[in-house]
PDB file of C-alpha atoms and ligand atoms in Angstrom:
ATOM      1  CA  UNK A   1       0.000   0.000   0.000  1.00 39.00           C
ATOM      2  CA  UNK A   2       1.065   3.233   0.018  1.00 41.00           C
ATOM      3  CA  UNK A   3       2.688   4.412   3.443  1.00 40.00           C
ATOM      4  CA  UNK A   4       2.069   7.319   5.681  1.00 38.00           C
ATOM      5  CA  UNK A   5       5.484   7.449   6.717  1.00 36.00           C
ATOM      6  CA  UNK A   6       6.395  10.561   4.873  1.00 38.00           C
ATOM      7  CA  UNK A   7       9.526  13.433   5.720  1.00 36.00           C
ATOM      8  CA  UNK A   8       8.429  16.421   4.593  1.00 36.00           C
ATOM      9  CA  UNK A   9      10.218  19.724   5.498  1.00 34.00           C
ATOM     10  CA  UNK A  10       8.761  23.124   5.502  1.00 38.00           C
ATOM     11  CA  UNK A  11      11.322  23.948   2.216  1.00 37.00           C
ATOM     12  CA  UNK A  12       9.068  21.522  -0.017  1.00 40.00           C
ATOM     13  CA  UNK A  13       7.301  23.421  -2.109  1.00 40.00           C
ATOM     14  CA  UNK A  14       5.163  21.213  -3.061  1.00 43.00           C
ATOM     15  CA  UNK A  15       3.964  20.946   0.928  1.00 42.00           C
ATOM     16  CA  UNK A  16       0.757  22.974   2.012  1.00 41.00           C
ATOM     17  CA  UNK A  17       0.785  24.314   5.517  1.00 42.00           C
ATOM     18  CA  UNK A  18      -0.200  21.505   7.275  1.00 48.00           C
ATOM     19  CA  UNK A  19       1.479  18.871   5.095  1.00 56.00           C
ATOM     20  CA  UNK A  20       0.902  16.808   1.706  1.00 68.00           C
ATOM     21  CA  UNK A  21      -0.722  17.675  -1.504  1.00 84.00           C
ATOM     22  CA  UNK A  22      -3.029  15.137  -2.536  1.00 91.00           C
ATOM     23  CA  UNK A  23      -2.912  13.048  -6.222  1.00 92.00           C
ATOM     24  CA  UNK A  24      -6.746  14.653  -6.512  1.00 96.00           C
ATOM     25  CA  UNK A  25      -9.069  12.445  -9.116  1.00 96.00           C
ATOM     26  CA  UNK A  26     -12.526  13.251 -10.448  1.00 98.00           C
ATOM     27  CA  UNK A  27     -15.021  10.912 -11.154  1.00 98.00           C
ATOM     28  CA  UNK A  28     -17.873  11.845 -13.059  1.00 98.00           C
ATOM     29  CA  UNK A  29     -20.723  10.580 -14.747  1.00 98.00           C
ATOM     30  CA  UNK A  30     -25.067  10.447 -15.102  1.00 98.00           C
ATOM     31  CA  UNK A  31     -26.945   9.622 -12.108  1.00 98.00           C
ATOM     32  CA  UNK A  32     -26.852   5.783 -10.970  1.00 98.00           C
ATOM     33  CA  UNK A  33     -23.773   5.415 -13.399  1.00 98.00           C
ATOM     34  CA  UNK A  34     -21.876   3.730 -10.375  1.00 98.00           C
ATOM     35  CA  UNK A  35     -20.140   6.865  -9.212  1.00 98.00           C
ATOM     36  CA  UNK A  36     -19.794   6.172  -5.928  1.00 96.00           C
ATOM     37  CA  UNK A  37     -19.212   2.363  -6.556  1.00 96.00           C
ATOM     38  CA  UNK A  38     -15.986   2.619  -8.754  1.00 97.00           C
ATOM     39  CA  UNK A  39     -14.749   5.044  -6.237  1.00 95.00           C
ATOM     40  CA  UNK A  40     -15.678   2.180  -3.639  1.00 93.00           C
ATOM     41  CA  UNK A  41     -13.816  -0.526  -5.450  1.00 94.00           C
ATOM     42  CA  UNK A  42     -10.401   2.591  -6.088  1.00 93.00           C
ATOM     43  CA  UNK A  43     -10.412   2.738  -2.422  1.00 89.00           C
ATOM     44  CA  UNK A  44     -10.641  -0.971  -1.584  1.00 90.00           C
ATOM     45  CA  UNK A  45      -8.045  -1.493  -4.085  1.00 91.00           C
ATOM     46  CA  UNK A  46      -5.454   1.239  -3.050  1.00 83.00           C
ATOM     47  CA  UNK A  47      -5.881   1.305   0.650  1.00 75.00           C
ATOM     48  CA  UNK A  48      -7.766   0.103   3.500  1.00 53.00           C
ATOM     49  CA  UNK A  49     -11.857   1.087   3.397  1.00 69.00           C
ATOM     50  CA  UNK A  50     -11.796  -0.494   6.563  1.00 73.00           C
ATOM     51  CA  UNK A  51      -9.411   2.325   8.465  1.00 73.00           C
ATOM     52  CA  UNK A  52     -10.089   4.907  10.796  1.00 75.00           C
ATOM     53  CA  UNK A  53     -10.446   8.649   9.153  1.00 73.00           C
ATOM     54  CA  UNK A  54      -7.265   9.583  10.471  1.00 74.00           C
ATOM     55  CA  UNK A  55      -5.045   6.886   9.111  1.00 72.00           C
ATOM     56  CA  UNK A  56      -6.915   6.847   5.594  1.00 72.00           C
ATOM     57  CA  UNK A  57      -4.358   7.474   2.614  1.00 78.00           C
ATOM     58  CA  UNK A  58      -7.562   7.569   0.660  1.00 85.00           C
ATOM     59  CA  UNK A  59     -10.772   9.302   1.013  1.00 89.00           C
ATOM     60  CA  UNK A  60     -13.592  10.500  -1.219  1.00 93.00           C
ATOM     61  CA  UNK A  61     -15.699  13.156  -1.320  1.00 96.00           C
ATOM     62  CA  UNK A  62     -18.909  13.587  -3.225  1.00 97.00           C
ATOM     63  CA  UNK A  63     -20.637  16.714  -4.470  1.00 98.00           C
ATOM     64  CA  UNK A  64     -23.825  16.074  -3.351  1.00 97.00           C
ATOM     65  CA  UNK A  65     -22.290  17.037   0.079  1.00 97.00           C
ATOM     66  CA  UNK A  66     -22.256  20.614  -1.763  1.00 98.00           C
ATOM     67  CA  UNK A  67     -25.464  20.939  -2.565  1.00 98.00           C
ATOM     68  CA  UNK A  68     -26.865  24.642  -1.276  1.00 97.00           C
ATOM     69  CA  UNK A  69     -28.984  25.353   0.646  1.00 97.00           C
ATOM     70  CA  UNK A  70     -32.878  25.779  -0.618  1.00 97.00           C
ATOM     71  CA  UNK A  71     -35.439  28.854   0.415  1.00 97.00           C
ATOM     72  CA  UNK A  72     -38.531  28.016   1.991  1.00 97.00           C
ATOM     73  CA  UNK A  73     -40.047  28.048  -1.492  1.00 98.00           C
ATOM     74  CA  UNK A  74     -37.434  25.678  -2.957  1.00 98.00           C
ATOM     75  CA  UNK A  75     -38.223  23.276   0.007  1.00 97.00           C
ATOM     76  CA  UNK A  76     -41.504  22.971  -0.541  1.00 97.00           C
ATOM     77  CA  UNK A  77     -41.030  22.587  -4.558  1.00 97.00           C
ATOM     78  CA  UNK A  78     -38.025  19.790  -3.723  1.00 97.00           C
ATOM     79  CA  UNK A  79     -40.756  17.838  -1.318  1.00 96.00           C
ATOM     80  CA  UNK A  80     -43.174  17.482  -4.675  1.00 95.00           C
ATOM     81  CA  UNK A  81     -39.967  16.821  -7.122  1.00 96.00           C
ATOM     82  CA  UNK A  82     -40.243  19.998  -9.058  1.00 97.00           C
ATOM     83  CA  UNK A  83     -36.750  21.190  -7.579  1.00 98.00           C
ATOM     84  CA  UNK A  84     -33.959  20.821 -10.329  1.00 98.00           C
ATOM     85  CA  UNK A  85     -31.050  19.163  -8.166  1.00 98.00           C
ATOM     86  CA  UNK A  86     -29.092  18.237 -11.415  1.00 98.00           C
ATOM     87  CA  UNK A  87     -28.769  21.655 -12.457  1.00 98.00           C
ATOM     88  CA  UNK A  88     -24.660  23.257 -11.866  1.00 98.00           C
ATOM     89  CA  UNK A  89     -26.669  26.040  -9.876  1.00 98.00           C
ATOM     90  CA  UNK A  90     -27.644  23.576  -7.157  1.00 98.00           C
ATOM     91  CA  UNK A  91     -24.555  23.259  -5.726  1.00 98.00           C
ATOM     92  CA  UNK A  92     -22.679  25.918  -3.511  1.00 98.00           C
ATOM     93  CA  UNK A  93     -19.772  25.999  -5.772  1.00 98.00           C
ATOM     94  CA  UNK A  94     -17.603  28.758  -4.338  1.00 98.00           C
ATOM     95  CA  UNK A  95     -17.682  25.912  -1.302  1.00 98.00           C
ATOM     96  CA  UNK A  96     -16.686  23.285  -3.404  1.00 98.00           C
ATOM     97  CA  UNK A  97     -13.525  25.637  -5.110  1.00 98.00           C
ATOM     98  CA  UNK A  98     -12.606  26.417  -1.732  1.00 97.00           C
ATOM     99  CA  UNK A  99     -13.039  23.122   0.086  1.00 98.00           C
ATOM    100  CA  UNK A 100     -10.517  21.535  -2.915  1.00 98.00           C
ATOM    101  CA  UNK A 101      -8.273  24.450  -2.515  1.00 97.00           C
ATOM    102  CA  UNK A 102      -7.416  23.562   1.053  1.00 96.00           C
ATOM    103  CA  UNK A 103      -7.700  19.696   0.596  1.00 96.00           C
ATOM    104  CA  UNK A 104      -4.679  20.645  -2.677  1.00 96.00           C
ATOM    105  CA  UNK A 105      -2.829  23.204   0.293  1.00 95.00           C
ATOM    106  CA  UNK A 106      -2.759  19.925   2.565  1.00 92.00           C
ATOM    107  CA  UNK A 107      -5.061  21.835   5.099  1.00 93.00           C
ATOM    108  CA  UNK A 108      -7.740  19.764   7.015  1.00 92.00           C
ATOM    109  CA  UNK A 109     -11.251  20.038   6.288  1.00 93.00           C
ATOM    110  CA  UNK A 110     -14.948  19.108   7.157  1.00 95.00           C
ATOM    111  CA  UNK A 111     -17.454  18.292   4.982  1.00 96.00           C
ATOM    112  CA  UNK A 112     -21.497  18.150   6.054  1.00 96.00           C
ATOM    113  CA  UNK A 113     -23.263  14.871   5.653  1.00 96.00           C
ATOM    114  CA  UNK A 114     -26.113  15.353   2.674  1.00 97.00           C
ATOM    115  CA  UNK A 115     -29.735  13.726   3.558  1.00 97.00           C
ATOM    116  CA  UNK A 116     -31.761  13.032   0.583  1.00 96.00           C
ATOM    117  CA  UNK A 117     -34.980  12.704   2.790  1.00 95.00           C
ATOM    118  CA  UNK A 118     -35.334  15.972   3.228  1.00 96.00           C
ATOM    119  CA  UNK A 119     -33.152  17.766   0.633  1.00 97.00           C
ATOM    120  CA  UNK A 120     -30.526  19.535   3.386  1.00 96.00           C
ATOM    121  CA  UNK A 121     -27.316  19.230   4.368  1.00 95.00           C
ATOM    122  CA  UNK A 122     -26.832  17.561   8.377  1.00 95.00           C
ATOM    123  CA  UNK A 123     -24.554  20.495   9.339  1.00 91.00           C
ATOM    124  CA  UNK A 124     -23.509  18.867  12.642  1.00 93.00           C
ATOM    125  CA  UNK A 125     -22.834  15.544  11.059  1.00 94.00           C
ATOM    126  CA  UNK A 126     -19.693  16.418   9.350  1.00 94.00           C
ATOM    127  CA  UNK A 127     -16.556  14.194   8.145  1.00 92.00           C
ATOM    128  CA  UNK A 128     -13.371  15.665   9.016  1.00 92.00           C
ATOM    129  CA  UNK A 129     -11.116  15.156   5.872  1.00 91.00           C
ATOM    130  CA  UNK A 130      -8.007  14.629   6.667  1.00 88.00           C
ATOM    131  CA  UNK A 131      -4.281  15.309   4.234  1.00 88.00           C
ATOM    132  CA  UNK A 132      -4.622  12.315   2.447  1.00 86.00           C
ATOM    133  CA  UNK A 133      -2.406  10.586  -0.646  1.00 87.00           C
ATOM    134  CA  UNK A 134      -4.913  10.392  -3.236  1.00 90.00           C
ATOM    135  CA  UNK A 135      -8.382  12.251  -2.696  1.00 94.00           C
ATOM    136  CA  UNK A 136     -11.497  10.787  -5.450  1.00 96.00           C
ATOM    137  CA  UNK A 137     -13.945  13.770  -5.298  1.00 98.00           C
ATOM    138  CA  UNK A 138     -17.137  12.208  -7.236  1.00 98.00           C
ATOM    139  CA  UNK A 139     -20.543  13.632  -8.732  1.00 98.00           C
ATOM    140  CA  UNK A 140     -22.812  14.930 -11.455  1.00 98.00           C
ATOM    141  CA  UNK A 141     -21.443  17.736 -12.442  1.00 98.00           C
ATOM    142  CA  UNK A 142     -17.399  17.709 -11.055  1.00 98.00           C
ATOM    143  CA  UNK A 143     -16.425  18.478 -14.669  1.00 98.00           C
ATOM    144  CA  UNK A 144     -18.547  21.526 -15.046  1.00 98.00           C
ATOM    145  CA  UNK A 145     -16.996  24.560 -14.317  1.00 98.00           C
ATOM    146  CA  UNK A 146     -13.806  24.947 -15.775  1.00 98.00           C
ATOM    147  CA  UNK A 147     -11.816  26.355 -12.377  1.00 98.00           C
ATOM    148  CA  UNK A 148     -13.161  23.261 -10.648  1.00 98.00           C
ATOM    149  CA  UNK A 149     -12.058  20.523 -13.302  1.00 98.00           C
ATOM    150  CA  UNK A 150      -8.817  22.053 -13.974  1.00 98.00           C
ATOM    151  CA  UNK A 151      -7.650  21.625  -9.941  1.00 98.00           C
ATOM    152  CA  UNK A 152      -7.922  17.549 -10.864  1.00 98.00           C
ATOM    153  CA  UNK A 153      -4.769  15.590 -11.536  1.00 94.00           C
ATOM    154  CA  UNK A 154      -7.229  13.021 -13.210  1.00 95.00           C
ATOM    155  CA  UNK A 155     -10.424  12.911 -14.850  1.00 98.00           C
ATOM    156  CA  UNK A 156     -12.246   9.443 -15.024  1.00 98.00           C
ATOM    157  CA  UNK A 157     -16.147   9.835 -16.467  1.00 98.00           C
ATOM    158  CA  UNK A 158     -18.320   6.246 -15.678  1.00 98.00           C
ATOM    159  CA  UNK A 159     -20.647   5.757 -19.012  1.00 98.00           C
ATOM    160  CA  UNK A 160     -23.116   3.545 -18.074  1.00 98.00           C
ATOM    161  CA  UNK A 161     -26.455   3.365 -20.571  1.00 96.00           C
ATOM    162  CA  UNK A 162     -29.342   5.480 -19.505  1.00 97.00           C
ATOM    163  CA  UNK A 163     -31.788   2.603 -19.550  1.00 97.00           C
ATOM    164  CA  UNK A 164     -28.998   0.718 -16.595  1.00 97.00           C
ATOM    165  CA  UNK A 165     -28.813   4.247 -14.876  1.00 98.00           C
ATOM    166  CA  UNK A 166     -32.600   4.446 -15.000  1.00 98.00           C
ATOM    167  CA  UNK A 167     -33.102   0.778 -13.351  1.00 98.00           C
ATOM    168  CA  UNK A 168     -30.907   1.320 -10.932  1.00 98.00           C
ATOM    169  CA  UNK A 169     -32.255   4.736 -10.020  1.00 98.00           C
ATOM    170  CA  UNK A 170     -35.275   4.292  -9.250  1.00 98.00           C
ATOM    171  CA  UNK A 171     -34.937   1.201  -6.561  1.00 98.00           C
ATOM    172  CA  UNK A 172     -32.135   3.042  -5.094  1.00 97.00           C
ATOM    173  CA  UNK A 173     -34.127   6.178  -4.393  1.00 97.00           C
ATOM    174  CA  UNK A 174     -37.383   4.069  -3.893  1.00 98.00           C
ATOM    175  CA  UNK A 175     -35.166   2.151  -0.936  1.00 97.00           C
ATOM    176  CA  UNK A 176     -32.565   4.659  -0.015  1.00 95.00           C
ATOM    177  CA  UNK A 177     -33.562   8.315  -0.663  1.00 95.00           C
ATOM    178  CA  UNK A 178     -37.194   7.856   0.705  1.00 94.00           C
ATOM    179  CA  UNK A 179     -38.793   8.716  -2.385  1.00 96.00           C
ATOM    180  CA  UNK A 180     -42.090   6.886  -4.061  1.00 96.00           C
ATOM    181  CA  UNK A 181     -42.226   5.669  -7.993  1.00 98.00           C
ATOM    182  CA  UNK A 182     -44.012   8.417  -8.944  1.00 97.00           C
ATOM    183  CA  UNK A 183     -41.725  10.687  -7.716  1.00 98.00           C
ATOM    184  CA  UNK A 184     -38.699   8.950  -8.913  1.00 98.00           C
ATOM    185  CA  UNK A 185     -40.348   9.070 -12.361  1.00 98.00           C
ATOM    186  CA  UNK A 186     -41.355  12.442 -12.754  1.00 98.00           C
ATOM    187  CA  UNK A 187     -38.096  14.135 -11.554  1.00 98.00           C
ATOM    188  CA  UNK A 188     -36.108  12.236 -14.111  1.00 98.00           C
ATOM    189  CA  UNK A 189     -38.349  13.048 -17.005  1.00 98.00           C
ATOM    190  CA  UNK A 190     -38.377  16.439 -15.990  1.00 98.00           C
ATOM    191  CA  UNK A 191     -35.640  17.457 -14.523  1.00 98.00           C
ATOM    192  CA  UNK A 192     -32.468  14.365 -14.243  1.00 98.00           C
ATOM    193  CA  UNK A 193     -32.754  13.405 -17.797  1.00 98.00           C
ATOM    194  CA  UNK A 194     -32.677  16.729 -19.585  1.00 98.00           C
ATOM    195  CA  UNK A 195     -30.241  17.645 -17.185  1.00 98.00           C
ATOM    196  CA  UNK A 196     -27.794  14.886 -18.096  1.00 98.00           C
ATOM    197  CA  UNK A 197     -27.731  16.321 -21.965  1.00 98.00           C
ATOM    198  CA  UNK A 198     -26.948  19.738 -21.343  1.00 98.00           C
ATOM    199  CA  UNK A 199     -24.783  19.581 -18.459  1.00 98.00           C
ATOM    200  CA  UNK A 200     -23.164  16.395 -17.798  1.00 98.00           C
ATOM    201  CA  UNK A 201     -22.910  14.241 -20.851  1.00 98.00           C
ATOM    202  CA  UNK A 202     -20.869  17.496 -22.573  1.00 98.00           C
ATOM    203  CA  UNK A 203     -18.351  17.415 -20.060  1.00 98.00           C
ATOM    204  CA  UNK A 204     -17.251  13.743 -21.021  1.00 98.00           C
ATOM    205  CA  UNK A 205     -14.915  15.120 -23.157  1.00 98.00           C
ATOM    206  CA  UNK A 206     -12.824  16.569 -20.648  1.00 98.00           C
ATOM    207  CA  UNK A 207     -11.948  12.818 -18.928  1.00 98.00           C
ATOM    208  CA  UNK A 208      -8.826  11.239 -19.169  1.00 96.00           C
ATOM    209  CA  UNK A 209     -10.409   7.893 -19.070  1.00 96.00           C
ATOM    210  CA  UNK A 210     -13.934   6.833 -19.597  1.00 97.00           C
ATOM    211  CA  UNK A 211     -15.279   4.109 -17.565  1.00 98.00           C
ATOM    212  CA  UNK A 212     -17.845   1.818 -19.758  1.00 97.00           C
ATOM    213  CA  UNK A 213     -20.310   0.217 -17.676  1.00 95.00           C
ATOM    214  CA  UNK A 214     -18.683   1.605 -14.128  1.00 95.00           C
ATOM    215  CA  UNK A 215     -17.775  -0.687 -11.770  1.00 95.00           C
ATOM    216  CA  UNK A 216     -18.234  -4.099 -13.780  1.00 95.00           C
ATOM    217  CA  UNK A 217     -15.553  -3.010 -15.305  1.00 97.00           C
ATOM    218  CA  UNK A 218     -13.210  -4.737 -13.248  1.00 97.00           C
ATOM    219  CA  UNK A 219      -9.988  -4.325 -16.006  1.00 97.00           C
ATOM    220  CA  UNK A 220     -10.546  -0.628 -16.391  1.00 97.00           C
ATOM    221  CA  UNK A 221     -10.755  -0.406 -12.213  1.00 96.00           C
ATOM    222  CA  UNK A 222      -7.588  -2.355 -12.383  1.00 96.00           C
ATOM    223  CA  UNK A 223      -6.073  -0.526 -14.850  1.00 96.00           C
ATOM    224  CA  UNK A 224      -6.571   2.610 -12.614  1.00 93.00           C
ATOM    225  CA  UNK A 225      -5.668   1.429  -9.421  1.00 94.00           C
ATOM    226  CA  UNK A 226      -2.073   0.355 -11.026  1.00 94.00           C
ATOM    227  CA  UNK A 227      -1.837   4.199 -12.801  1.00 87.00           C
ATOM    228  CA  UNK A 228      -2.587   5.305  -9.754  1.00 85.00           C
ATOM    229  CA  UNK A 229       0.063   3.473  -7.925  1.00 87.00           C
ATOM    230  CA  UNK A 230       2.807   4.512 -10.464  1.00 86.00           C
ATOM    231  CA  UNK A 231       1.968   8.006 -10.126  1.00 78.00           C
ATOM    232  CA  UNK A 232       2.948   7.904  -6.638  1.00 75.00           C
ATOM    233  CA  UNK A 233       5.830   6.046  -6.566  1.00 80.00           C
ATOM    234  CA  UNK A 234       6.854   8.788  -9.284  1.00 77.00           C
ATOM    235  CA  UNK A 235       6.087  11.715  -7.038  1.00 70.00           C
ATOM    236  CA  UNK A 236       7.704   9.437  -4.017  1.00 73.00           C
ATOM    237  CA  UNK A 237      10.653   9.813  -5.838  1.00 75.00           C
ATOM    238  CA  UNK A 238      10.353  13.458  -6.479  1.00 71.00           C
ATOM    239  CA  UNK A 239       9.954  13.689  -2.768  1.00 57.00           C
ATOM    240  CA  UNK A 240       6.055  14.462  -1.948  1.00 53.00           C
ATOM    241  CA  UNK A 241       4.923  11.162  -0.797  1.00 51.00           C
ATOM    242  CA  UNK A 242       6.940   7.715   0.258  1.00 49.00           C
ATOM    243  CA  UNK A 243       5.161   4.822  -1.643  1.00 47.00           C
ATOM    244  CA  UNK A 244       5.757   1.046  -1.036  1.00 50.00           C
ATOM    245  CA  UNK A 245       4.685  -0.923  -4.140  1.00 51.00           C
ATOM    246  CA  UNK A 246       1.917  -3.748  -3.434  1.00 53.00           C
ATOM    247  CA  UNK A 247       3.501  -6.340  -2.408  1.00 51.00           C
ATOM    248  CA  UNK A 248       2.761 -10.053  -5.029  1.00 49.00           C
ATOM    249  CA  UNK A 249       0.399 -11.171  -1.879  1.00 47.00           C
ATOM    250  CA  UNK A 250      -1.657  -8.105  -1.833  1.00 43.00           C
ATOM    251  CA  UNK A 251      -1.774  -6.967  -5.261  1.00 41.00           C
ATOM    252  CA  UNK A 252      -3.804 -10.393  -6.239  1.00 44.00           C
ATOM    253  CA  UNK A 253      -6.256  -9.900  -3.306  1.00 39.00           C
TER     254      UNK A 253
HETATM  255  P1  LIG B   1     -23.836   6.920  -8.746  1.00 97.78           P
HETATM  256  O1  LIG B   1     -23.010   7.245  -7.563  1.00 97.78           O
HETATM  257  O2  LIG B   1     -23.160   7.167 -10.059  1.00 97.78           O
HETATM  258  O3  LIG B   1     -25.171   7.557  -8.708  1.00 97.78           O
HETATM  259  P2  LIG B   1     -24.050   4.289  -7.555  1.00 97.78           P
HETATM  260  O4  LIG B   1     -22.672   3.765  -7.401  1.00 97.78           O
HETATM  261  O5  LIG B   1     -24.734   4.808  -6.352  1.00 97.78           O
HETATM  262  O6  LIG B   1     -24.098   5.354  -8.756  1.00 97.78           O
HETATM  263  O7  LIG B   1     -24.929   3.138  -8.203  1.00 97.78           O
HETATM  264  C1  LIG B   1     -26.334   3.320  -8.384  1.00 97.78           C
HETATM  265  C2  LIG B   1     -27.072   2.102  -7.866  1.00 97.78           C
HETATM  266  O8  LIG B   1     -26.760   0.991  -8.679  1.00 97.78           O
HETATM  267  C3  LIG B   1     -26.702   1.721  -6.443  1.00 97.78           C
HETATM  268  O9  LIG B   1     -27.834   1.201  -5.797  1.00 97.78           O
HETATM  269  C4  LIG B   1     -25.643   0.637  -6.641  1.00 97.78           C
HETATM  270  O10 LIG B   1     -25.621  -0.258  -5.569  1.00 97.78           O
HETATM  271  C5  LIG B   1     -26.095  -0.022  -7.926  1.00 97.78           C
HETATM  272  N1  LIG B   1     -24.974  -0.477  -8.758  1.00 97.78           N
HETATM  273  C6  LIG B   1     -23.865   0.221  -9.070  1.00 97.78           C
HETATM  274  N2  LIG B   1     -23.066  -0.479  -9.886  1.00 97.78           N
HETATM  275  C7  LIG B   1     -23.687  -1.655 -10.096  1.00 97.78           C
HETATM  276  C8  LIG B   1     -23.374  -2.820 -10.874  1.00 97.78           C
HETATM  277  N3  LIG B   1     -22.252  -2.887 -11.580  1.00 97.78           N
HETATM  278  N4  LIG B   1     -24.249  -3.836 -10.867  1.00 97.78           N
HETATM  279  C9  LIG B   1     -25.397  -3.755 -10.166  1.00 97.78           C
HETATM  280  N5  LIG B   1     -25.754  -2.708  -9.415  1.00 97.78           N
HETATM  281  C10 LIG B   1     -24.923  -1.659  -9.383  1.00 97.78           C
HETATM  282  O1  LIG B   2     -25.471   9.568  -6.711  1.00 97.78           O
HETATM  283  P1  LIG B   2     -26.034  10.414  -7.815  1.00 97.78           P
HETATM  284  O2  LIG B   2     -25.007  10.856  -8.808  1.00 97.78           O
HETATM  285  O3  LIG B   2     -27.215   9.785  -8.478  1.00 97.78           O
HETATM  286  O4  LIG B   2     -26.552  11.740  -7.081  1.00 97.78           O
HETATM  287  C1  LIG B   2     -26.977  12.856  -7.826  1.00 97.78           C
HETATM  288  C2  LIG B   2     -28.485  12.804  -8.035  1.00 97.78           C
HETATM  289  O5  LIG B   2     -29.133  13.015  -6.791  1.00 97.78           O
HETATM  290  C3  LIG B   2     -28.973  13.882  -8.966  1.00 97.78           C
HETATM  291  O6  LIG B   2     -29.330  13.285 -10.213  1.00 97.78           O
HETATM  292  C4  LIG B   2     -30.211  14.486  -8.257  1.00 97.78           C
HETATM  293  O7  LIG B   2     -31.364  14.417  -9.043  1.00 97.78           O
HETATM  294  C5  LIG B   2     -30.381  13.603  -7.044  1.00 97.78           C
HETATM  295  N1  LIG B   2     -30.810  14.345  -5.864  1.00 97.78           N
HETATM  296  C6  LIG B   2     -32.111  14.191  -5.416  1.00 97.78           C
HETATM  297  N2  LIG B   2     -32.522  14.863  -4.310  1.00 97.78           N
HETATM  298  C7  LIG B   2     -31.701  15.689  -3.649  1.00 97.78           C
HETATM  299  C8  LIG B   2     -30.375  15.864  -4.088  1.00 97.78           C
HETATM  300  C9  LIG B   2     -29.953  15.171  -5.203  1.00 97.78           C
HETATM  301  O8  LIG B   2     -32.884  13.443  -6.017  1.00 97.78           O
HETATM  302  N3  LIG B   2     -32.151  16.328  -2.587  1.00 97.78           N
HETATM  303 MG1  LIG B   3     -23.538   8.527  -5.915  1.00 97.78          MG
END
């Protein structure tokens, strides 16, 4: 894996305040592409999921903990579907900017917990991110606005058909997001689906690496996790991180 032991002295450059700059990736993608369950599998692959916050080399982030917050109106609009949450003006994305900025300047940060149910963010249920090796920072719309996509070292878009992303929407929201079928329906006709055209599907063409059918895609997952790996023993050797290669044992697990 790749090791925390690290000797950084306040001459690096490349150091923020507080320590290491992180290898920072984007994932994007359409709703239910598997986001969040590539970045899943990265993590398992590169580090230990299982590891307290603290000791995590890796961590990921997702937008969705950026969305801003609604007016009274927009509540009530969200509660009957007719809020556009797939929309780049959803999201508070001066916070996002900023929140990457530190996590790039090595500077802790917290992020709020996002709660579907009832379309806010749980301010006092925050994650404490600590100055990690390689930070995946996943959503919708990462890839939007240009000062935003160009702070990632690497761009990965998951392309997973719209009929999948569909059938695996709506049980997901149905079971996990409190939402009903009529619901789940009506805001992706109206609002997820048209969405997806204007502002997510033109930003594939910024990735580095497009993911076909997300995380069944077990050689493409592989064939990141290794890139990944090489990059840092690279910038070990440049002297921002230490990296021990995987060992035979590990790397087949
Ligand atoms: P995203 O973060 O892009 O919205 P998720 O990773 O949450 O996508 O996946 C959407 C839903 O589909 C989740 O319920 C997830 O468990 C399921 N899912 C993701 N990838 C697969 C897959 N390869 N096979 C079956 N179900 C999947
Ligand atoms: O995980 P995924 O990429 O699907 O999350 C983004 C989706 O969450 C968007 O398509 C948006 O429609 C949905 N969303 C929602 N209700 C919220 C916030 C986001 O349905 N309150
Ligand atoms: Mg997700």
């Amino acid at each position: 894996g790749i090791s925390r032991k690290m000797s950084y002295g306040f001459n690096n450059p490349f150091n923020g305040v507080e320590g290491k700059t992180p290898f920072l990736i984007g994932v994007s993608g359409g709703t239910a592409s598997g986001k969040s369950t590539v970045c899943k599998r990265i993590m398992e692959k590169l580090g230990q999921v299982d590891m307290d916050h603290t000791e995590r080399q890796v961590v990921c982030i997702s937008q969705d903990c950026f969305y801003r917050d609604l007016t009274p109106a927009e509540k009530l609009r969200a509660e009957k579907g007719q809020f556009n949450f797939d929309h780049p003006d959803a999201f508070d994305n001066d916070l996002i900017l900023s929140t990457l900025q530190d996590i790039l300047a090595g500077v802790k940060c917290e992020v709020a917990t996002y709660d579907y149910r009832t379309n806010s963010l749980l301010r006092d249920q925050t994650t404490t991110i600590y100055p990690a090796d390689v930070v995946l920072f996943e959503g919708i719309l990462v890839f939007y606005f240009p000062k935003i996509r160009d702070l990632f070292h690497m761009k990965l878009f998951v392309d997973t058909d719209s009929d999948t992303r569909l059938a695996r929407r709506v049980p997901r929201d149905i079971n996990e997001r409190g939402r009903d079928l009529d619901y789940v329906l009506n805001q992706y006709m109206n609002f997820v689906k048209p969405a997806f055209e204007e502002f997510c599907l033109p930003t594939k063409k910024f990735a580095d690496v497009i993911i076909p059918r997300g995380a069944d895609n077990t050689v493409a997952i592989d064939l990141i996790v290794q890139h990944i790996r090489d990059l840092l023993i690279e910038r070990a050797s440049s002297g921002r991180f230490v990296v021990e290669p995987e060992s035979p044992v590990a790397s087949h697990s």
